[in-house]
Amino acid sequence: MLHAHCIEETLNLIKSILLHSLNTHPISIASQVSKEEVFLMSFPSLNPYIVQHMISDYSLYEIMNSTLEELLQKWSFIPERFLKILQYH
């Protein structure tokens, strides 16, 4: 919960949170999207950031052949309902 006395203070708090987050977990936007990323982004529940994270850790083959339990272990921050979609490809 943020506590701020004015809009400017709120904006400064949000800005410092974002800067800290970027320094801690930098986002690497590739200039070209791979065919694997395009395929995974075709699933409505997966956004480009999540897809890039998944592809940086495992191959598409490994992702698509993982059990739901394995997917949940690999990416516990992704809701189960989103990962279930990968099971019915």
Short mmCIF file of C-alpha atoms in Angstrom, two decimals:
data_model
loop_
_atom_site.label_atom_id
_atom_site.label_comp_id
_atom_site.label_asym_id
_atom_site.label_seq_id
_atom_site.Cartn_x
_atom_site.Cartn_y
_atom_site.Cartn_z
CA MET A 1 0.00 0.00 0.00
CA LEU A 2 1.33 3.40 -0.97
CA HIS A 3 0.89 6.39 1.30
CA ALA A 4 1.40 9.75 -0.36
CA HIS A 5 0.17 13.23 0.41
CA CYS A 6 -0.04 14.46 -3.18
CA ILE A 7 -0.04 13.24 -6.77
CA GLU A 8 3.62 14.19 -7.29
CA GLU A 9 4.65 12.12 -4.29
CA THR A 10 2.64 9.16 -5.61
CA LEU A 11 4.30 9.51 -9.02
CA ASN A 12 7.75 9.62 -7.45
CA LEU A 13 7.02 6.49 -5.41
CA ILE A 14 5.80 4.62 -8.50
CA LYS A 15 8.82 5.81 -10.49
CA SER A 16 11.27 4.59 -7.85
CA ILE A 17 9.49 1.21 -7.67
CA LEU A 18 9.70 0.87 -11.46
CA LEU A 19 13.37 1.84 -11.57
CA HIS A 20 14.19 -0.61 -8.80
CA SER A 21 12.26 -3.33 -10.60
CA LEU A 22 14.06 -2.65 -13.89
CA ASN A 23 17.44 -2.78 -12.16
CA THR A 24 16.54 -6.00 -10.37
CA HIS A 25 14.77 -7.73 -13.28
CA PRO A 26 15.84 -6.11 -16.55
CA ILE A 27 13.60 -6.57 -19.56
CA SER A 28 15.36 -7.57 -22.74
CA ILE A 29 13.25 -6.76 -25.76
CA ALA A 30 14.57 -8.59 -28.80
CA SER A 31 14.49 -6.68 -32.05
CA GLN A 32 13.18 -9.75 -33.84
CA VAL A 33 10.63 -12.13 -32.45
CA SER A 34 11.41 -15.81 -32.96
CA LYS A 35 8.89 -18.20 -34.48
CA GLU A 36 8.74 -19.98 -31.10
CA GLU A 37 7.77 -16.73 -29.40
CA VAL A 38 5.14 -16.00 -32.05
CA PHE A 39 3.68 -19.47 -31.51
CA LEU A 40 3.52 -19.09 -27.72
CA MET A 41 2.08 -15.58 -28.00
CA SER A 42 -0.77 -17.05 -30.04
CA PHE A 43 -2.08 -18.46 -26.76
CA PRO A 44 -4.36 -15.69 -25.42
CA SER A 45 -3.14 -16.04 -21.86
CA LEU A 46 0.57 -15.55 -22.60
CA ASN A 47 1.97 -12.05 -23.06
CA PRO A 48 5.30 -11.22 -24.76
CA TYR A 49 7.14 -10.71 -21.47
CA ILE A 50 6.11 -14.13 -20.11
CA VAL A 51 6.85 -15.81 -23.44
CA GLN A 52 10.32 -14.29 -23.59
CA HIS A 53 10.99 -15.45 -20.05
CA MET A 54 9.83 -18.99 -20.88
CA ILE A 55 11.88 -19.23 -24.08
CA SER A 56 15.00 -17.91 -22.36
CA ASP A 57 14.84 -20.81 -19.89
CA TYR A 58 13.62 -23.74 -22.01
CA SER A 59 13.15 -24.76 -25.62
CA LEU A 60 9.71 -24.80 -27.16
CA TYR A 61 9.94 -28.59 -27.30
CA GLU A 62 10.61 -28.77 -23.55
CA ILE A 63 7.79 -26.36 -22.78
CA MET A 64 5.22 -28.16 -24.90
CA ASN A 65 6.22 -31.59 -23.59
CA SER A 66 6.26 -30.67 -19.92
CA THR A 67 3.56 -31.84 -17.57
CA LEU A 68 1.39 -29.28 -15.83
CA GLU A 69 3.24 -30.00 -12.60
CA GLU A 70 6.59 -29.32 -14.28
CA LEU A 71 5.29 -26.08 -15.79
CA LEU A 72 4.04 -24.95 -12.39
CA GLN A 73 7.42 -25.70 -10.84
CA LYS A 74 9.27 -23.81 -13.58
CA TRP A 75 6.98 -20.77 -13.54
CA SER A 76 5.16 -20.62 -10.24
CA PHE A 77 4.31 -16.94 -10.85
CA ILE A 78 2.12 -17.83 -13.86
CA PRO A 79 -1.42 -18.83 -12.84
CA GLU A 80 -2.22 -22.51 -13.34
CA ARG A 81 -5.19 -21.76 -15.59
CA PHE A 82 -2.82 -20.11 -18.09
CA LEU A 83 -0.37 -22.99 -18.09
CA LYS A 84 -3.17 -25.54 -18.54
CA ILE A 85 -3.74 -24.15 -22.03
CA LEU A 86 -0.31 -25.46 -23.06
CA GLN A 87 -1.39 -28.98 -22.16
CA TYR A 88 -4.09 -29.13 -24.83
CA HIS A 89 -2.03 -28.20 -27.87
#
